[in-house]
mmCIF file of C-alpha atoms in Angstrom:
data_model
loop_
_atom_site.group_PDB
_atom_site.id
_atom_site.type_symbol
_atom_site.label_atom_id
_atom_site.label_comp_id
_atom_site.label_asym_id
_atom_site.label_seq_id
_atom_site.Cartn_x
_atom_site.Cartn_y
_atom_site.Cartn_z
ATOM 1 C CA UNK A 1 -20.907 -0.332 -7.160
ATOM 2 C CA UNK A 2 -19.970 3.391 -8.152
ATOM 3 C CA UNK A 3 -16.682 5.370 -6.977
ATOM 4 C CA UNK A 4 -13.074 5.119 -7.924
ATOM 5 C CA UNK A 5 -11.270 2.212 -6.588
ATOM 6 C CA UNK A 6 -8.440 3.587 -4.766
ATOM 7 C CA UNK A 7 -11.151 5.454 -2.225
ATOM 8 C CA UNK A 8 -13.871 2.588 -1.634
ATOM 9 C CA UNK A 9 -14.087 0.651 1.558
ATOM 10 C CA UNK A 10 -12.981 -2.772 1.774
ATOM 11 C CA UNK A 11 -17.431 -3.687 2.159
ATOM 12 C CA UNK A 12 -17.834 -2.155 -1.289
ATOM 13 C CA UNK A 13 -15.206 -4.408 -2.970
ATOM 14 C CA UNK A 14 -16.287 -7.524 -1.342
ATOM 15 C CA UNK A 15 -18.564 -10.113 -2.551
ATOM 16 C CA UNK A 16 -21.568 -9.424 -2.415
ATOM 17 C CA UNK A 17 -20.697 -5.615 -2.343
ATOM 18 C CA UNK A 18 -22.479 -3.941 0.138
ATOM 19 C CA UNK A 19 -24.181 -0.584 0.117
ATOM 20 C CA UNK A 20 -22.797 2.739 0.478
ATOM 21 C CA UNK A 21 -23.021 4.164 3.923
ATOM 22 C CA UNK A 22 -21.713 6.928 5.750
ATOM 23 C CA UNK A 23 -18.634 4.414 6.956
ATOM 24 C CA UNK A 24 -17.765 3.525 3.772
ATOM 25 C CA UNK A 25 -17.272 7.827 3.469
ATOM 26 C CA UNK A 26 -15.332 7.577 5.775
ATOM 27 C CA UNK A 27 -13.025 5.289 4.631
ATOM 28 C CA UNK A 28 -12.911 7.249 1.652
ATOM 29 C CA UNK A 29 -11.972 10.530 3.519
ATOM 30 C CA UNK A 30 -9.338 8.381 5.354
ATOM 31 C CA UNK A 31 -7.804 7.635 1.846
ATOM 32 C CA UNK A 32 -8.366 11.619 0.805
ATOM 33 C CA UNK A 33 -6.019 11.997 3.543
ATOM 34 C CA UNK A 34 -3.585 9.058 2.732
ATOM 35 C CA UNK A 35 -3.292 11.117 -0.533
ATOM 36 C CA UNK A 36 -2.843 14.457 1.346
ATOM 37 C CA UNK A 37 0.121 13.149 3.480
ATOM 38 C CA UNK A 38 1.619 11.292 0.206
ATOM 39 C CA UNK A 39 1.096 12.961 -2.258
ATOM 40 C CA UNK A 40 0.124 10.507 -4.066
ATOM 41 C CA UNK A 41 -3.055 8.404 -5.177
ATOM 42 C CA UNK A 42 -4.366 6.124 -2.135
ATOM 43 C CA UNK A 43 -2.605 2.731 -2.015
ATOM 44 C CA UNK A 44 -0.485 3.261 -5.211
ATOM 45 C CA UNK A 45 2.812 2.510 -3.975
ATOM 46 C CA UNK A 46 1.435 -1.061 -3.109
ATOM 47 C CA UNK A 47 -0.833 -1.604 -5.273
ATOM 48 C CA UNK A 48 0.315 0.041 -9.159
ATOM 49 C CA UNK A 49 -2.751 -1.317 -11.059
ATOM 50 C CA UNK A 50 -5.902 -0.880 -9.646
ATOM 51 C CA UNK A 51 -7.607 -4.362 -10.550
ATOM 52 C CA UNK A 52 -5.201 -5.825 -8.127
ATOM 53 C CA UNK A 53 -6.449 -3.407 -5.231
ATOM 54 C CA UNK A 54 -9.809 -4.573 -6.308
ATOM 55 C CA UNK A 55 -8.878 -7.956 -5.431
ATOM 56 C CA UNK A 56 -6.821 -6.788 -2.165
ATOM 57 C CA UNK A 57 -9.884 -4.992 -1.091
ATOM 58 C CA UNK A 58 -11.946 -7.900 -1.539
ATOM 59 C CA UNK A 59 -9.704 -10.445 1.147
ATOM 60 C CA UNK A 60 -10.333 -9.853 4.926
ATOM 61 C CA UNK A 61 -6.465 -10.902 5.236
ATOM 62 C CA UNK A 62 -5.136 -7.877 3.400
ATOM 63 C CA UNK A 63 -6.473 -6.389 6.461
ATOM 64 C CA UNK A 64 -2.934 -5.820 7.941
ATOM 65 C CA UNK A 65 -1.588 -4.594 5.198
ATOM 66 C CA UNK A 66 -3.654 -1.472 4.977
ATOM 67 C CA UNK A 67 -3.138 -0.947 8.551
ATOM 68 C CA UNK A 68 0.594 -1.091 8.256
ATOM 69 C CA UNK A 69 0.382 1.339 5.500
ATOM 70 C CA UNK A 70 -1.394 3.614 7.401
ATOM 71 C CA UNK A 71 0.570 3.299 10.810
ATOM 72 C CA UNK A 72 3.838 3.790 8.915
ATOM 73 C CA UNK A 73 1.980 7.367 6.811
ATOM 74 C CA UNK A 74 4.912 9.725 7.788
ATOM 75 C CA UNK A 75 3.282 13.497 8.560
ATOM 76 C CA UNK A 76 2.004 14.957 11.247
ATOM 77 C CA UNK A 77 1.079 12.572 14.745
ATOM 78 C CA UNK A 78 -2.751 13.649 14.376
ATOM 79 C CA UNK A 79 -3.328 13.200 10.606
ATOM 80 C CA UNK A 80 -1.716 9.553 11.103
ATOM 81 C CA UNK A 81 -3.918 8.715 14.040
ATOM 82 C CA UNK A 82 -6.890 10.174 12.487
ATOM 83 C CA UNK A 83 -5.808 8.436 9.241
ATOM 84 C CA UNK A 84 -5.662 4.606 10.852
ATOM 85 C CA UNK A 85 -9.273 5.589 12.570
ATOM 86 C CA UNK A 86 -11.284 6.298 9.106
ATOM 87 C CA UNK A 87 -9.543 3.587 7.358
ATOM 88 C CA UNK A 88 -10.322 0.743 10.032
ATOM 89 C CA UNK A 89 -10.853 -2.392 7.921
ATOM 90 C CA UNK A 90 -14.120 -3.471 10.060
ATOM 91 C CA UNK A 91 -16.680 -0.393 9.212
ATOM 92 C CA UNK A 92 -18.461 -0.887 13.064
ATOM 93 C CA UNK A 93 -14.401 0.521 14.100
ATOM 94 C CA UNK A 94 -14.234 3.879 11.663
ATOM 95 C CA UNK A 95 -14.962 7.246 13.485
ATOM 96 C CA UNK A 96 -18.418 8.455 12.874
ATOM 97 C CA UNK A 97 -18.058 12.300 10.960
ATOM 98 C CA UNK A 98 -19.347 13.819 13.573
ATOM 99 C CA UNK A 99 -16.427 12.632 15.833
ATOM 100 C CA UNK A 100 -13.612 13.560 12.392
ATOM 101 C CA UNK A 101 -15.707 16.972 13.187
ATOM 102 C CA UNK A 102 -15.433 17.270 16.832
ATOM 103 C CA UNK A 103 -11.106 16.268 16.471
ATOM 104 C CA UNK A 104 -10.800 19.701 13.941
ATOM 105 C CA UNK A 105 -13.161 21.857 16.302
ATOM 106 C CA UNK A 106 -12.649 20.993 19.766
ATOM 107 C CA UNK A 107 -10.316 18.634 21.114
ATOM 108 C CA UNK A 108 -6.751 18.142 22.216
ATOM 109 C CA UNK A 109 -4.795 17.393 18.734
ATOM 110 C CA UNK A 110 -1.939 15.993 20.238
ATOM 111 C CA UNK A 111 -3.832 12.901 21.325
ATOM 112 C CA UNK A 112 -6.151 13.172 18.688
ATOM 113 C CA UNK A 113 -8.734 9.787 20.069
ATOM 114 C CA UNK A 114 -12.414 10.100 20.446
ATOM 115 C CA UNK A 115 -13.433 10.926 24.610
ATOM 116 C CA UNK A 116 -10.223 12.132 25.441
ATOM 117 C CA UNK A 117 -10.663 15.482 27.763
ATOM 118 C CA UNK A 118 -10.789 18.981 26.016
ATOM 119 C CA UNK A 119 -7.807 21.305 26.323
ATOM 120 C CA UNK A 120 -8.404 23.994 24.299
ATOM 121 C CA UNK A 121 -11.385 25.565 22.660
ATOM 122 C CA UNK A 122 -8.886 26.865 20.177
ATOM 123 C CA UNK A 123 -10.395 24.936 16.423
ATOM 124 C CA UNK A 124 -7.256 23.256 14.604
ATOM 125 C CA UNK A 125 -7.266 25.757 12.085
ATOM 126 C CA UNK A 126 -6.192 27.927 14.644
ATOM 127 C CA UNK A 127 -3.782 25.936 15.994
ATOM 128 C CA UNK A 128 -2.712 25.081 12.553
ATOM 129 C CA UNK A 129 -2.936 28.362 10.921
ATOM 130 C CA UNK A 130 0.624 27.916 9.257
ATOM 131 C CA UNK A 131 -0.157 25.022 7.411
ATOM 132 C CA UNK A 132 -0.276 26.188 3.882
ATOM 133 C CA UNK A 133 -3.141 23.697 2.410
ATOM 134 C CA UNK A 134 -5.512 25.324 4.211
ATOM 135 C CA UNK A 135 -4.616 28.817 3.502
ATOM 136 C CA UNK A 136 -5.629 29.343 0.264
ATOM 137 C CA UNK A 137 -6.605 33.069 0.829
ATOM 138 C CA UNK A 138 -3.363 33.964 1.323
ATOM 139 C CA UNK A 139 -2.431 32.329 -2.384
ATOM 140 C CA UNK A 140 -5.471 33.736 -4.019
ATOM 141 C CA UNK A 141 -5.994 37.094 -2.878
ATOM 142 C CA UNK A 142 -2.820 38.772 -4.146
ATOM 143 C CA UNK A 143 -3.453 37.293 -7.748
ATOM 144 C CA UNK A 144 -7.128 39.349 -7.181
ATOM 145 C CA UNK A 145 -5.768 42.330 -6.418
ATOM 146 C CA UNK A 146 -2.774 42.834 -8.521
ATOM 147 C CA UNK A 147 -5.248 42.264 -11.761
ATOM 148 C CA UNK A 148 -8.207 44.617 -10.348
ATOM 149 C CA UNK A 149 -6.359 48.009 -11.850
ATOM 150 C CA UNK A 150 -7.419 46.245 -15.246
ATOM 151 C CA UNK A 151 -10.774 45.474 -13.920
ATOM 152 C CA UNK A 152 -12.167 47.488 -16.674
ATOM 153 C CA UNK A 153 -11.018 45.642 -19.228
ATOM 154 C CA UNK A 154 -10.688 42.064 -17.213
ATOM 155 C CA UNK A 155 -13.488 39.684 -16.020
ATOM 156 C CA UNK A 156 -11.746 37.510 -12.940
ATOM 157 C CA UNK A 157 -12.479 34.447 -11.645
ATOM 158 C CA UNK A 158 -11.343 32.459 -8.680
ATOM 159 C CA UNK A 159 -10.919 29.063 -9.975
ATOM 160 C CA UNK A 160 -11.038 25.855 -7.823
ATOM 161 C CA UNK A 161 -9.233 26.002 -4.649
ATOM 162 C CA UNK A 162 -6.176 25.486 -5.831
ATOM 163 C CA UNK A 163 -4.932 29.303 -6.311
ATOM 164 C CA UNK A 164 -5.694 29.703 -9.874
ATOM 165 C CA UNK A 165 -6.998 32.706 -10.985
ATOM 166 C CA UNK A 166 -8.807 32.918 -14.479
ATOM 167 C CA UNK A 167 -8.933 35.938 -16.399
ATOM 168 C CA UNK A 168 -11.228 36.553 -19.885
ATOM 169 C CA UNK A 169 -9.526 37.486 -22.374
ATOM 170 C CA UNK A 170 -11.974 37.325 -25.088
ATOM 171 C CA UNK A 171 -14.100 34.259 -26.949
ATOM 172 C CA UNK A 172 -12.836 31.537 -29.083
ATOM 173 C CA UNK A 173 -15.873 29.692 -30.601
ATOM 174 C CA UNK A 174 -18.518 31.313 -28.587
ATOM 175 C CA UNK A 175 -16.242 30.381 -25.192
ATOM 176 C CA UNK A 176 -14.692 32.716 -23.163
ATOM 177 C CA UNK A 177 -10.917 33.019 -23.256
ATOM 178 C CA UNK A 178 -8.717 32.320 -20.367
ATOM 179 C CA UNK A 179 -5.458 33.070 -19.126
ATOM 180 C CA UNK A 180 -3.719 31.143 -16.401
ATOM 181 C CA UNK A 181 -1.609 32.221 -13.887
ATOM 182 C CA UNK A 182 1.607 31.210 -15.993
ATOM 183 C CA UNK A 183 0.325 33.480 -18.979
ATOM 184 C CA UNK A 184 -1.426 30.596 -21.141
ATOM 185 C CA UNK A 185 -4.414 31.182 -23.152
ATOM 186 C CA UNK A 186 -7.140 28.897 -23.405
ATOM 187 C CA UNK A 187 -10.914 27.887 -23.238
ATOM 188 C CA UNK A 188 -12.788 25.187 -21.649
ATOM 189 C CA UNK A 189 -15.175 22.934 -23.532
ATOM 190 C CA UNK A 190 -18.822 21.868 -22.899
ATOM 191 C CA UNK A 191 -17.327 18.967 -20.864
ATOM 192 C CA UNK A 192 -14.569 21.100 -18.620
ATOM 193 C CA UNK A 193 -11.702 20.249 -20.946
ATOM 194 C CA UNK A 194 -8.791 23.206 -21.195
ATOM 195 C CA UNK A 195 -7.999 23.369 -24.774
ATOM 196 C CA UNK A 196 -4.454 25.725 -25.222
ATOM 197 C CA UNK A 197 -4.506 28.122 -27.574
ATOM 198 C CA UNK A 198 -0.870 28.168 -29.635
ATOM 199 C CA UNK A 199 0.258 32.195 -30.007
#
C-alpha cells in the first residue's frame, strides 16, 4: 500500500488491500476536489486522526457516511455531483477519467451526469473563466512583468502554480538566493526545504 491516507479508495484500505487502479485515482481526484471545495484536507472534519480513517475506510458500512459527506459538500452544483461520482464507495460505480474529461470539455455543466445530451461546445473553462483557481495567469503575469526592468540584474522564476514568483538574489552556500513575493530571502536545500535567511 503507498499514498496518503486521506486520498486512497476505500479497496486500498481494506483487507486484503487491493491494487492500485485507475478507480482507485479516481477516488483520489474525488477527494482532491473534496479538498478544493473545503479547503481543507479530505475527510478531516470527521475523521481528525488519520488511523481512524484507516479503519473507516476499511468497513463497507462507513459507506454512507462518505456519501453524506459528499452530498452535503457546499460549492458549486457540478463540483458536488462530480464529487459524489469519483468518490462512489463501490469502484465498478466511479466515473472512468475519460468521462471526468468529457464533463470539463463538452457537456452541459448544469446537469453534469455521464450521457446526458450536449448543449454547448463551449469547454468549462470557458464557461468558468471567472473562477479564480484556474486563472493563475492573471496572478502570475503581473509579478513577471513588473520585475523584468531589473532583468539585468534579476534571474525570475515562476514557481509552482500557486502565483509565486522567485527571484535570485545571489548564493548562500553554493544555492541560489530567493526572494518571495512578500520580500523574504531564502534558499532551498538539496531536499526542497526553504530555509529563511534573518536580515
Amino acid at each position: 500500500m503507498i499514498g496518503t491516507i486521506r486520498w486512497m479508495a476505500p479497496e486500498l484500505c481494506a483487507p486484503p488491500p487491493e491494487p492500485s487502479s485507475y478507480l482507485s485515482d479516481v477516488w483520489s481526484y474525488g477527494c482532491i476536489i473534496l479538498e478544493i471545495t473545503s479547503a481543507r484536507e479530505p475527510w478531516i472534519e470527521q475523521f481528525n486522526d488519520d488511523s481512524l480513517l484507516f479503519r473507516a475506510l476499511q468497513r463497507k458500512e462507513n459507506a454512507s457516511l462518505f456519501n453524506h459527506v459528499c452530498t452535503n459538500q457546499p460549492g458549486p452544483l457540478h463540483l458536488r455531483q462530480l464529487l459524489i461520482q469519483c468518490c462512489s464507495w463501490l469502484k465498478t460505480d466511479r466515473l472512468q477519467f475519460t468521462d471526468i474529461l468529457q464533463k470539463f470539455t463538452t457537456e452541459d455543466d448544469q446537469t453534469m451526469s455521464v450521457g446526458s445530451p450536449v448543449a454547448s461546445k463551449e469547454s468549462f473553462f470557458d464557461k468558468y473563466d471567472d473562477i479564480p483557481i484556474f486563472d493563475y495567469k492573471k496572478k502570475i503575469q503581473p509579478q513577471l512583468e513588473k520585475t523584468s526592468d531589473d532583468s539585468d540584474k534579476l534571474i525570475n522564476h515562476k514557481g509552482r502554480l500557486t502565483g509565486e514568483v522567485y527571484t535570485s538574489r545571489g548564493t548562500a552556500n553554493g544555492r541560489p538566493i530567493y526572494q518571495g513575493v512578500k520580500g523574504g530571502l531564502y534558499y532551498l536545500t538539496s531536499t526542497g526545504s526553504k530555509i529563511y535567511l534573518h536580515k
